[in-house]
Amino acid sequence: MMIDIDLLLTWGATYKKVKCDEIIFQEGACANFYHQVVSGSVKWVSINEEGREFIQLMVEKGESFGELPLFDDGGYAATAIAEEDTVIIRLHKSNFLQLLKDNPDIHFAFTKLLAVRMRFKFLTIRELAYYSPEHRISTLLNYLKKNHKHTCPVCHQIKLTRQQIADMTGLRVETVIRAMRHLHDKGELHIDKGKVYAP
């Protein structure tokens, strides 16, 4: 979901630069802003007691993140961290909610975005609960390819590291490497010079 930057600026939005690995907001913190990536990328993660990350969402240029508490007044559901030097544009919550009221088409687009993200969460939970590492990885890669996320639209190269795939599937990176090699051997994905291609 991308709201036109000029429209956001009209409503009082401001730019913010964040460095690679900088925390934008932490899980549980009060939400005061709508955030949208202008350049760079952001990972939205849950972090356990041992400091291990589970990637809830990888956010690219033009995408928003951290919207849930803008609608339910709770805290942020996960921590947002810049994956690289990133520029975001942010709009205060009160202005964002008024913008939605005044623009029903944008409000409807957000409803659809939240439904898509909720469907992805259901898919992820099902995979984590029931299936083998190979199945989890295969389902994730197929989802990304189908939804044109983190995948080259021409050659279908996956633009995620093995560590990111591990963090999105709840697996260890060593398990991901072995499982992906097994999927390659079975012809369910292609690995060439370390690059991974979806089927």
mmCIF file with all atom_site columns, C-alpha atoms in Angstrom:
data_model
loop_
_atom_site.group_PDB
_atom_site.id
_atom_site.type_symbol
_atom_site.label_atom_id
_atom_site.label_alt_id
_atom_site.label_comp_id
_atom_site.label_asym_id
_atom_site.label_entity_id
_atom_site.label_seq_id
_atom_site.pdbx_PDB_ins_code
_atom_site.Cartn_x
_atom_site.Cartn_y
_atom_site.Cartn_z
_atom_site.occupancy
_atom_site.B_iso_or_equiv
_atom_site.pdbx_formal_charge
_atom_site.auth_seq_id
_atom_site.auth_comp_id
_atom_site.auth_asym_id
_atom_site.auth_atom_id
_atom_site.pdbx_PDB_model_num
ATOM 1   C CA . MET A 1 1   ? 0.000   0.000   0.000   1.00 0.00 ? 1   MET A CA 1
ATOM 2   C CA . MET A 1 2   ? 1.484   3.297   -1.020  1.00 0.00 ? 2   MET A CA 1
ATOM 3   C CA . ILE A 1 3   ? -0.134  6.617   -0.257  1.00 0.00 ? 3   ILE A CA 1
ATOM 4   C CA . ASP A 1 4   ? 0.996   9.331   -2.651  1.00 0.00 ? 4   ASP A CA 1
ATOM 5   C CA . ILE A 1 5   ? 3.914   11.171  -1.043  1.00 0.00 ? 5   ILE A CA 1
ATOM 6   C CA . ASP A 1 6   ? 2.621   14.598  -2.088  1.00 0.00 ? 6   ASP A CA 1
ATOM 7   C CA . LEU A 1 7   ? -0.697  13.796  -0.397  1.00 0.00 ? 7   LEU A CA 1
ATOM 8   C CA . LEU A 1 8   ? 1.113   12.732  2.780   1.00 0.00 ? 8   LEU A CA 1
ATOM 9   C CA . LEU A 1 9   ? 3.150   15.953  2.744   1.00 0.00 ? 9   LEU A CA 1
ATOM 10  C CA . THR A 1 10  ? -0.048  17.976  2.293   1.00 0.00 ? 10  THR A CA 1
ATOM 11  C CA . TRP A 1 11  ? -1.383  16.350  5.457   1.00 0.00 ? 11  TRP A CA 1
ATOM 12  C CA . GLY A 1 12  ? 1.765   17.244  7.397   1.00 0.00 ? 12  GLY A CA 1
ATOM 13  C CA . ALA A 1 13  ? 4.012   14.204  6.938   1.00 0.00 ? 13  ALA A CA 1
ATOM 14  C CA . THR A 1 14  ? 7.764   14.509  7.439   1.00 0.00 ? 14  THR A CA 1
ATOM 15  C CA . TYR A 1 15  ? 10.766  12.523  6.229   1.00 0.00 ? 15  TYR A CA 1
ATOM 16  C CA . LYS A 1 16  ? 13.028  10.612  8.595   1.00 0.00 ? 16  LYS A CA 1
ATOM 17  C CA . LYS A 1 17  ? 16.398  9.044   7.745   1.00 0.00 ? 17  LYS A CA 1
ATOM 18  C CA . VAL A 1 18  ? 17.400  5.883   9.591   1.00 0.00 ? 18  VAL A CA 1
ATOM 19  C CA . LYS A 1 19  ? 20.709  4.047   9.462   1.00 0.00 ? 19  LYS A CA 1
ATOM 20  C CA . CYS A 1 20  ? 21.153  0.336   8.758   1.00 0.00 ? 20  CYS A CA 1
ATOM 21  C CA . ASP A 1 21  ? 20.212  -1.721  11.861  1.00 0.00 ? 21  ASP A CA 1
ATOM 22  C CA . GLU A 1 22  ? 18.609  1.314   13.554  1.00 0.00 ? 22  GLU A CA 1
ATOM 23  C CA . ILE A 1 23  ? 15.396  0.585   15.454  1.00 0.00 ? 23  ILE A CA 1
ATOM 24  C CA . ILE A 1 24  ? 12.489  2.672   14.153  1.00 0.00 ? 24  ILE A CA 1
ATOM 25  C CA . PHE A 1 25  ? 10.063  1.566   16.871  1.00 0.00 ? 25  PHE A CA 1
ATOM 26  C CA . GLN A 1 26  ? 9.954   -1.257  19.399  1.00 0.00 ? 26  GLN A CA 1
ATOM 27  C CA . GLU A 1 27  ? 7.325   -3.888  20.076  1.00 0.00 ? 27  GLU A CA 1
ATOM 28  C CA . GLY A 1 28  ? 4.830   -2.664  22.666  1.00 0.00 ? 28  GLY A CA 1
ATOM 29  C CA . ALA A 1 29  ? 5.635   1.042   22.199  1.00 0.00 ? 29  ALA A CA 1
ATOM 30  C CA . CYS A 1 30  ? 2.810   3.532   21.746  1.00 0.00 ? 30  CYS A CA 1
ATOM 31  C CA . ALA A 1 31  ? 2.028   4.206   18.085  1.00 0.00 ? 31  ALA A CA 1
ATOM 32  C CA . ASN A 1 32  ? 1.938   7.856   17.103  1.00 0.00 ? 32  ASN A CA 1
ATOM 33  C CA . PHE A 1 33  ? 2.747   7.688   13.375  1.00 0.00 ? 33  PHE A CA 1
ATOM 34  C CA . TYR A 1 34  ? 1.885   6.058   10.061  1.00 0.00 ? 34  TYR A CA 1
ATOM 35  C CA . HIS A 1 35  ? 5.167   4.898   8.429   1.00 0.00 ? 35  HIS A CA 1
ATOM 36  C CA . GLN A 1 36  ? 5.929   4.376   4.729   1.00 0.00 ? 36  GLN A CA 1
ATOM 37  C CA . VAL A 1 37  ? 9.267   3.443   3.131   1.00 0.00 ? 37  VAL A CA 1
ATOM 38  C CA . VAL A 1 38  ? 10.523  5.991   0.584   1.00 0.00 ? 38  VAL A CA 1
ATOM 39  C CA . SER A 1 39  ? 13.861  4.269   -0.059  1.00 0.00 ? 39  SER A CA 1
ATOM 40  C CA . GLY A 1 40  ? 15.661  1.333   1.497   1.00 0.00 ? 40  GLY A CA 1
ATOM 41  C CA . SER A 1 41  ? 13.961  -1.510  3.379   1.00 0.00 ? 41  SER A CA 1
ATOM 42  C CA . VAL A 1 42  ? 12.715  -2.388  6.833   1.00 0.00 ? 42  VAL A CA 1
ATOM 43  C CA . LYS A 1 43  ? 12.231  -5.677  8.644   1.00 0.00 ? 43  LYS A CA 1
ATOM 44  C CA . TRP A 1 44  ? 9.401   -6.021  11.125  1.00 0.00 ? 44  TRP A CA 1
ATOM 45  C CA . VAL A 1 45  ? 10.483  -8.579  13.728  1.00 0.00 ? 45  VAL A CA 1
ATOM 46  C CA . SER A 1 46  ? 9.591   -10.279 16.979  1.00 0.00 ? 46  SER A CA 1
ATOM 47  C CA . ILE A 1 47  ? 12.590  -10.876 19.232  1.00 0.00 ? 47  ILE A CA 1
ATOM 48  C CA . ASN A 1 48  ? 12.640  -13.648 21.849  1.00 0.00 ? 48  ASN A CA 1
ATOM 49  C CA . GLU A 1 49  ? 14.424  -13.695 25.230  1.00 0.00 ? 49  GLU A CA 1
ATOM 50  C CA . GLU A 1 50  ? 17.625  -15.046 23.640  1.00 0.00 ? 50  GLU A CA 1
ATOM 51  C CA . GLY A 1 51  ? 17.665  -12.222 21.095  1.00 0.00 ? 51  GLY A CA 1
ATOM 52  C CA . ARG A 1 52  ? 16.636  -14.435 18.175  1.00 0.00 ? 52  ARG A CA 1
ATOM 53  C CA . GLU A 1 53  ? 14.582  -12.653 15.545  1.00 0.00 ? 53  GLU A CA 1
ATOM 54  C CA . PHE A 1 54  ? 11.482  -13.934 13.800  1.00 0.00 ? 54  PHE A CA 1
ATOM 55  C CA . ILE A 1 55  ? 10.754  -11.810 10.725  1.00 0.00 ? 55  ILE A CA 1
ATOM 56  C CA . GLN A 1 56  ? 7.065   -10.961 10.585  1.00 0.00 ? 56  GLN A CA 1
ATOM 57  C CA . LEU A 1 57  ? 7.370   -8.903  7.405   1.00 0.00 ? 57  LEU A CA 1
ATOM 58  C CA . MET A 1 58  ? 9.994   -7.508  5.038   1.00 0.00 ? 58  MET A CA 1
ATOM 59  C CA . VAL A 1 59  ? 8.965   -4.028  3.891   1.00 0.00 ? 59  VAL A CA 1
ATOM 60  C CA . GLU A 1 60  ? 10.230  -2.515  0.646   1.00 0.00 ? 60  GLU A CA 1
ATOM 61  C CA . LYS A 1 61  ? 10.073  0.901   -1.017  1.00 0.00 ? 61  LYS A CA 1
ATOM 62  C CA . GLY A 1 62  ? 6.512   2.199   -1.226  1.00 0.00 ? 62  GLY A CA 1
ATOM 63  C CA . GLU A 1 63  ? 5.147   -0.120  1.462   1.00 0.00 ? 63  GLU A CA 1
ATOM 64  C CA . SER A 1 64  ? 3.830   0.826   4.873   1.00 0.00 ? 64  SER A CA 1
ATOM 65  C CA . PHE A 1 65  ? 4.403   -0.903  8.197   1.00 0.00 ? 65  PHE A CA 1
ATOM 66  C CA . GLY A 1 66  ? 3.191   -0.820  11.787  1.00 0.00 ? 66  GLY A CA 1
ATOM 67  C CA . GLU A 1 67  ? -0.427  0.107   10.994  1.00 0.00 ? 67  GLU A CA 1
ATOM 68  C CA . LEU A 1 68  ? -2.290  -2.143  13.470  1.00 0.00 ? 68  LEU A CA 1
ATOM 69  C CA . PRO A 1 69  ? -2.057  0.107   16.541  1.00 0.00 ? 69  PRO A CA 1
ATOM 70  C CA . LEU A 1 70  ? -3.250  3.067   14.498  1.00 0.00 ? 70  LEU A CA 1
ATOM 71  C CA . PHE A 1 71  ? -6.594  1.264   14.336  1.00 0.00 ? 71  PHE A CA 1
ATOM 72  C CA . ASP A 1 72  ? -6.843  -0.511  17.713  1.00 0.00 ? 72  ASP A CA 1
ATOM 73  C CA . ASP A 1 73  ? -4.869  1.881   19.972  1.00 0.00 ? 73  ASP A CA 1
ATOM 74  C CA . GLY A 1 74  ? -2.637  -0.950  21.210  1.00 0.00 ? 74  GLY A CA 1
ATOM 75  C CA . GLY A 1 75  ? 1.164   -0.959  21.143  1.00 0.00 ? 75  GLY A CA 1
ATOM 76  C CA . TYR A 1 76  ? 3.245   -1.965  18.148  1.00 0.00 ? 76  TYR A CA 1
ATOM 77  C CA . ALA A 1 77  ? 2.932   -5.713  17.482  1.00 0.00 ? 77  ALA A CA 1
ATOM 78  C CA . ALA A 1 78  ? 6.603   -6.074  16.502  1.00 0.00 ? 78  ALA A CA 1
ATOM 79  C CA . THR A 1 79  ? 9.878   -4.132  16.307  1.00 0.00 ? 79  THR A CA 1
ATOM 80  C CA . ALA A 1 80  ? 10.811  -2.297  13.085  1.00 0.00 ? 80  ALA A CA 1
ATOM 81  C CA . ILE A 1 81  ? 14.506  -2.236  12.130  1.00 0.00 ? 81  ILE A CA 1
ATOM 82  C CA . ALA A 1 82  ? 16.117  -0.694  9.042   1.00 0.00 ? 82  ALA A CA 1
ATOM 83  C CA . GLU A 1 83  ? 17.718  -3.384  6.859   1.00 0.00 ? 83  GLU A CA 1
ATOM 84  C CA . GLU A 1 84  ? 19.876  -0.735  5.157   1.00 0.00 ? 84  GLU A CA 1
ATOM 85  C CA . ASP A 1 85  ? 20.140  3.052   5.228   1.00 0.00 ? 85  ASP A CA 1
ATOM 86  C CA . THR A 1 86  ? 16.496  3.973   4.745   1.00 0.00 ? 86  THR A CA 1
ATOM 87  C CA . VAL A 1 87  ? 14.279  7.008   4.308   1.00 0.00 ? 87  VAL A CA 1
ATOM 88  C CA . ILE A 1 88  ? 10.753  6.808   5.661   1.00 0.00 ? 88  ILE A CA 1
ATOM 89  C CA . ILE A 1 89  ? 7.924   9.281   5.559   1.00 0.00 ? 89  ILE A CA 1
ATOM 90  C CA . ARG A 1 90  ? 5.693   9.420   8.588   1.00 0.00 ? 90  ARG A CA 1
ATOM 91  C CA . LEU A 1 91  ? 2.381   11.069  9.341   1.00 0.00 ? 91  LEU A CA 1
ATOM 92  C CA . HIS A 1 92  ? 0.985   11.694  12.805  1.00 0.00 ? 92  HIS A CA 1
ATOM 93  C CA . LYS A 1 93  ? -1.767  9.252   13.782  1.00 0.00 ? 93  LYS A CA 1
ATOM 94  C CA . SER A 1 94  ? -4.515  11.886  14.123  1.00 0.00 ? 94  SER A CA 1
ATOM 95  C CA . ASN A 1 95  ? -3.765  13.278  10.649  1.00 0.00 ? 95  ASN A CA 1
ATOM 96  C CA . PHE A 1 96  ? -3.563  9.759   9.201   1.00 0.00 ? 96  PHE A CA 1
ATOM 97  C CA . LEU A 1 97  ? -6.983  8.796   10.566  1.00 0.00 ? 97  LEU A CA 1
ATOM 98  C CA . GLN A 1 98  ? -8.518  12.014  9.221   1.00 0.00 ? 98  GLN A CA 1
ATOM 99  C CA . LEU A 1 99  ? -6.881  11.380  5.838   1.00 0.00 ? 99  LEU A CA 1
ATOM 100 C CA . LEU A 1 100 ? -8.594  7.967   5.759   1.00 0.00 ? 100 LEU A CA 1
ATOM 101 C CA . LYS A 1 101 ? -11.969 9.477   6.683   1.00 0.00 ? 101 LYS A CA 1
ATOM 102 C CA . ASP A 1 102 ? -11.629 12.026  3.899   1.00 0.00 ? 102 ASP A CA 1
ATOM 103 C CA . ASN A 1 103 ? -10.411 9.445   1.337   1.00 0.00 ? 103 ASN A CA 1
ATOM 104 C CA . PRO A 1 104 ? -12.578 6.295   1.416   1.00 0.00 ? 104 PRO A CA 1
ATOM 105 C CA . ASP A 1 105 ? -10.638 4.743   -1.476  1.00 0.00 ? 105 ASP A CA 1
ATOM 106 C CA . ILE A 1 106 ? -7.427  4.854   0.574   1.00 0.00 ? 106 ILE A CA 1
ATOM 107 C CA . HIS A 1 107 ? -9.287  3.535   3.617   1.00 0.00 ? 107 HIS A CA 1
ATOM 108 C CA . PHE A 1 108 ? -10.600 0.605   1.571   1.00 0.00 ? 108 PHE A CA 1
ATOM 109 C CA . ALA A 1 109 ? -7.077  -0.090  0.247   1.00 0.00 ? 109 ALA A CA 1
ATOM 110 C CA . PHE A 1 110 ? -5.852  -0.309  3.851   1.00 0.00 ? 110 PHE A CA 1
ATOM 111 C CA . THR A 1 111 ? -8.636  -2.725  4.721   1.00 0.00 ? 111 THR A CA 1
ATOM 112 C CA . LYS A 1 112 ? -7.503  -4.915  1.828   1.00 0.00 ? 112 LYS A CA 1
ATOM 113 C CA . LEU A 1 113 ? -3.829  -4.610  2.869   1.00 0.00 ? 113 LEU A CA 1
ATOM 114 C CA . LEU A 1 114 ? -4.630  -5.695  6.429   1.00 0.00 ? 114 LEU A CA 1
ATOM 115 C CA . ALA A 1 115 ? -6.622  -8.676  5.082   1.00 0.00 ? 115 ALA A CA 1
ATOM 116 C CA . VAL A 1 116 ? -3.703  -9.738  2.847   1.00 0.00 ? 116 VAL A CA 1
ATOM 117 C CA . ARG A 1 117 ? -1.258  -9.499  5.743   1.00 0.00 ? 117 ARG A CA 1
ATOM 118 C CA . MET A 1 118 ? -3.601  -11.417 8.036   1.00 0.00 ? 118 MET A CA 1
ATOM 119 C CA . ARG A 1 119 ? -3.927  -14.170 5.420   1.00 0.00 ? 119 ARG A CA 1
ATOM 120 C CA . PHE A 1 120 ? -0.102  -14.371 5.259   1.00 0.00 ? 120 PHE A CA 1
ATOM 121 C CA . LYS A 1 121 ? 0.016   -14.708 9.068   1.00 0.00 ? 121 LYS A CA 1
ATOM 122 C CA . PHE A 1 122 ? -2.487  -17.590 8.940   1.00 0.00 ? 122 PHE A CA 1
ATOM 123 C CA . LEU A 1 123 ? -0.337  -19.262 6.275   1.00 0.00 ? 123 LEU A CA 1
ATOM 124 C CA . THR A 1 124 ? 2.811   -18.785 8.368   1.00 0.00 ? 124 THR A CA 1
ATOM 125 C CA . ILE A 1 125 ? 1.236   -20.101 11.568  1.00 0.00 ? 125 ILE A CA 1
ATOM 126 C CA . ARG A 1 126 ? -0.091  -23.187 9.779   1.00 0.00 ? 126 ARG A CA 1
ATOM 127 C CA . GLU A 1 127 ? 3.309   -23.903 8.247   1.00 0.00 ? 127 GLU A CA 1
ATOM 128 C CA . LEU A 1 128 ? 5.156   -23.469 11.556  1.00 0.00 ? 128 LEU A CA 1
ATOM 129 C CA . ALA A 1 129 ? 2.719   -25.711 13.395  1.00 0.00 ? 129 ALA A CA 1
ATOM 130 C CA . TYR A 1 130 ? 2.404   -28.637 11.007  1.00 0.00 ? 130 TYR A CA 1
ATOM 131 C CA . TYR A 1 131 ? 4.996   -28.944 8.294   1.00 0.00 ? 131 TYR A CA 1
ATOM 132 C CA . SER A 1 132 ? 8.589   -29.977 7.599   1.00 0.00 ? 132 SER A CA 1
ATOM 133 C CA . PRO A 1 133 ? 11.346  -27.409 6.910   1.00 0.00 ? 133 PRO A CA 1
ATOM 134 C CA . GLU A 1 134 ? 11.219  -28.194 3.171   1.00 0.00 ? 134 GLU A CA 1
ATOM 135 C CA . HIS A 1 135 ? 7.466   -27.597 3.078   1.00 0.00 ? 135 HIS A CA 1
ATOM 136 C CA . ARG A 1 136 ? 7.762   -24.339 5.059   1.00 0.00 ? 136 ARG A CA 1
ATOM 137 C CA . ILE A 1 137 ? 10.429  -22.985 2.715   1.00 0.00 ? 137 ILE A CA 1
ATOM 138 C CA . SER A 1 138 ? 8.652   -24.127 -0.435  1.00 0.00 ? 138 SER A CA 1
ATOM 139 C CA . THR A 1 139 ? 5.367   -22.543 0.703   1.00 0.00 ? 139 THR A CA 1
ATOM 140 C CA . LEU A 1 140 ? 7.105   -19.265 1.586   1.00 0.00 ? 140 LEU A CA 1
ATOM 141 C CA . LEU A 1 141 ? 8.939   -19.060 -1.751  1.00 0.00 ? 141 LEU A CA 1
ATOM 142 C CA . ASN A 1 142 ? 5.792   -19.875 -3.714  1.00 0.00 ? 142 ASN A CA 1
ATOM 143 C CA . TYR A 1 143 ? 3.862   -17.210 -1.773  1.00 0.00 ? 143 TYR A CA 1
ATOM 144 C CA . LEU A 1 144 ? 6.555   -14.599 -2.455  1.00 0.00 ? 144 LEU A CA 1
ATOM 145 C CA . LYS A 1 145 ? 6.657   -15.468 -6.162  1.00 0.00 ? 145 LYS A CA 1
ATOM 146 C CA . LYS A 1 146 ? 2.862   -15.427 -6.499  1.00 0.00 ? 146 LYS A CA 1
ATOM 147 C CA . ASN A 1 147 ? 2.599   -12.064 -4.736  1.00 0.00 ? 147 ASN A CA 1
ATOM 148 C CA . HIS A 1 148 ? 5.642   -10.510 -6.482  1.00 0.00 ? 148 HIS A CA 1
ATOM 149 C CA . LYS A 1 149 ? 7.440   -9.935  -3.170  1.00 0.00 ? 149 LYS A CA 1
ATOM 150 C CA . HIS A 1 150 ? 11.223  -10.147 -2.818  1.00 0.00 ? 150 HIS A CA 1
ATOM 151 C CA . THR A 1 151 ? 11.357  -12.018 -6.154  1.00 0.00 ? 151 THR A CA 1
ATOM 152 C CA . CYS A 1 152 ? 12.618  -10.895 -9.543  1.00 0.00 ? 152 CYS A CA 1
ATOM 153 C CA . PRO A 1 153 ? 9.525   -10.827 -11.806 1.00 0.00 ? 153 PRO A CA 1
ATOM 154 C CA . VAL A 1 154 ? 11.578  -11.914 -14.831 1.00 0.00 ? 154 VAL A CA 1
ATOM 155 C CA . CYS A 1 155 ? 13.961  -14.617 -13.607 1.00 0.00 ? 155 CYS A CA 1
ATOM 156 C CA . HIS A 1 156 ? 12.214  -15.482 -10.293 1.00 0.00 ? 156 HIS A CA 1
ATOM 157 C CA . GLN A 1 157 ? 15.403  -15.052 -8.244  1.00 0.00 ? 157 GLN A CA 1
ATOM 158 C CA . ILE A 1 158 ? 14.597  -14.820 -4.543  1.00 0.00 ? 158 ILE A CA 1
ATOM 159 C CA . LYS A 1 159 ? 15.980  -11.573 -3.131  1.00 0.00 ? 159 LYS A CA 1
ATOM 160 C CA . LEU A 1 160 ? 16.221  -12.801 0.457   1.00 0.00 ? 160 LEU A CA 1
ATOM 161 C CA . THR A 1 161 ? 19.254  -14.211 2.214   1.00 0.00 ? 161 THR A CA 1
ATOM 162 C CA . ARG A 1 162 ? 19.162  -17.679 3.718   1.00 0.00 ? 162 ARG A CA 1
ATOM 163 C CA . GLN A 1 163 ? 19.279  -15.994 7.133   1.00 0.00 ? 163 GLN A CA 1
ATOM 164 C CA . GLN A 1 164 ? 16.180  -13.943 6.283   1.00 0.00 ? 164 GLN A CA 1
ATOM 165 C CA . ILE A 1 165 ? 14.385  -17.087 5.091   1.00 0.00 ? 165 ILE A CA 1
ATOM 166 C CA . ALA A 1 166 ? 15.367  -18.779 8.351   1.00 0.00 ? 166 ALA A CA 1
ATOM 167 C CA . ASP A 1 167 ? 14.048  -15.834 10.333  1.00 0.00 ? 167 ASP A CA 1
ATOM 168 C CA . MET A 1 168 ? 10.763  -15.913 8.395   1.00 0.00 ? 168 MET A CA 1
ATOM 169 C CA . THR A 1 169 ? 10.201  -19.654 8.843   1.00 0.00 ? 169 THR A CA 1
ATOM 170 C CA . GLY A 1 170 ? 11.394  -20.114 12.422  1.00 0.00 ? 170 GLY A CA 1
ATOM 171 C CA . LEU A 1 171 ? 14.264  -22.341 11.302  1.00 0.00 ? 171 LEU A CA 1
ATOM 172 C CA . ARG A 1 172 ? 18.006  -22.228 11.860  1.00 0.00 ? 172 ARG A CA 1
ATOM 173 C CA . VAL A 1 173 ? 20.059  -21.043 8.895   1.00 0.00 ? 173 VAL A CA 1
ATOM 174 C CA . GLU A 1 174 ? 21.859  -24.405 8.735   1.00 0.00 ? 174 GLU A CA 1
ATOM 175 C CA . THR A 1 175 ? 18.485  -26.161 8.432   1.00 0.00 ? 175 THR A CA 1
ATOM 176 C CA . VAL A 1 176 ? 17.452  -23.759 5.663   1.00 0.00 ? 176 VAL A CA 1
ATOM 177 C CA . ILE A 1 177 ? 20.656  -24.447 3.721   1.00 0.00 ? 177 ILE A CA 1
ATOM 178 C CA . ARG A 1 178 ? 20.166  -28.238 3.969   1.00 0.00 ? 178 ARG A CA 1
ATOM 179 C CA . ALA A 1 179 ? 16.448  -28.043 3.157   1.00 0.00 ? 179 ALA A CA 1
ATOM 180 C CA . MET A 1 180 ? 17.028  -25.790 0.138   1.00 0.00 ? 180 MET A CA 1
ATOM 181 C CA . ARG A 1 181 ? 19.718  -28.139 -1.178  1.00 0.00 ? 181 ARG A CA 1
ATOM 182 C CA . HIS A 1 182 ? 17.224  -31.013 -0.803  1.00 0.00 ? 182 HIS A CA 1
ATOM 183 C CA . LEU A 1 183 ? 14.519  -28.996 -2.630  1.00 0.00 ? 183 LEU A CA 1
ATOM 184 C CA . HIS A 1 184 ? 17.056  -28.237 -5.392  1.00 0.00 ? 184 HIS A CA 1
ATOM 185 C CA . ASP A 1 185 ? 17.896  -31.953 -5.707  1.00 0.00 ? 185 ASP A CA 1
ATOM 186 C CA . LYS A 1 186 ? 14.170  -32.730 -6.015  1.00 0.00 ? 186 LYS A CA 1
ATOM 187 C CA . GLY A 1 187 ? 13.741  -30.027 -8.684  1.00 0.00 ? 187 GLY A CA 1
ATOM 188 C CA . GLU A 1 188 ? 11.417  -27.903 -6.511  1.00 0.00 ? 188 GLU A CA 1
ATOM 189 C CA . LEU A 1 189 ? 13.700  -24.864 -6.675  1.00 0.00 ? 189 LEU A CA 1
ATOM 190 C CA . HIS A 1 190 ? 16.877  -23.971 -8.524  1.00 0.00 ? 190 HIS A CA 1
ATOM 191 C CA . ILE A 1 191 ? 20.213  -22.917 -7.015  1.00 0.00 ? 191 ILE A CA 1
ATOM 192 C CA . ASP A 1 192 ? 22.875  -21.503 -9.328  1.00 0.00 ? 192 ASP A CA 1
ATOM 193 C CA . LYS A 1 193 ? 26.136  -20.001 -8.030  1.00 0.00 ? 193 LYS A CA 1
ATOM 194 C CA . GLY A 1 194 ? 24.544  -19.484 -4.617  1.00 0.00 ? 194 GLY A CA 1
ATOM 195 C CA . LYS A 1 195 ? 21.489  -17.693 -6.022  1.00 0.00 ? 195 LYS A CA 1
ATOM 196 C CA . VAL A 1 196 ? 18.070  -19.217 -5.357  1.00 0.00 ? 196 VAL A CA 1
ATOM 197 C CA . TYR A 1 197 ? 15.295  -19.226 -7.961  1.00 0.00 ? 197 TYR A CA 1
ATOM 198 C CA . ALA A 1 198 ? 11.654  -20.034 -7.248  1.00 0.00 ? 198 ALA A CA 1
ATOM 199 C CA . PRO A 1 199 ? 10.055  -22.793 -9.356  1.00 0.00 ? 199 PRO A CA 1
#
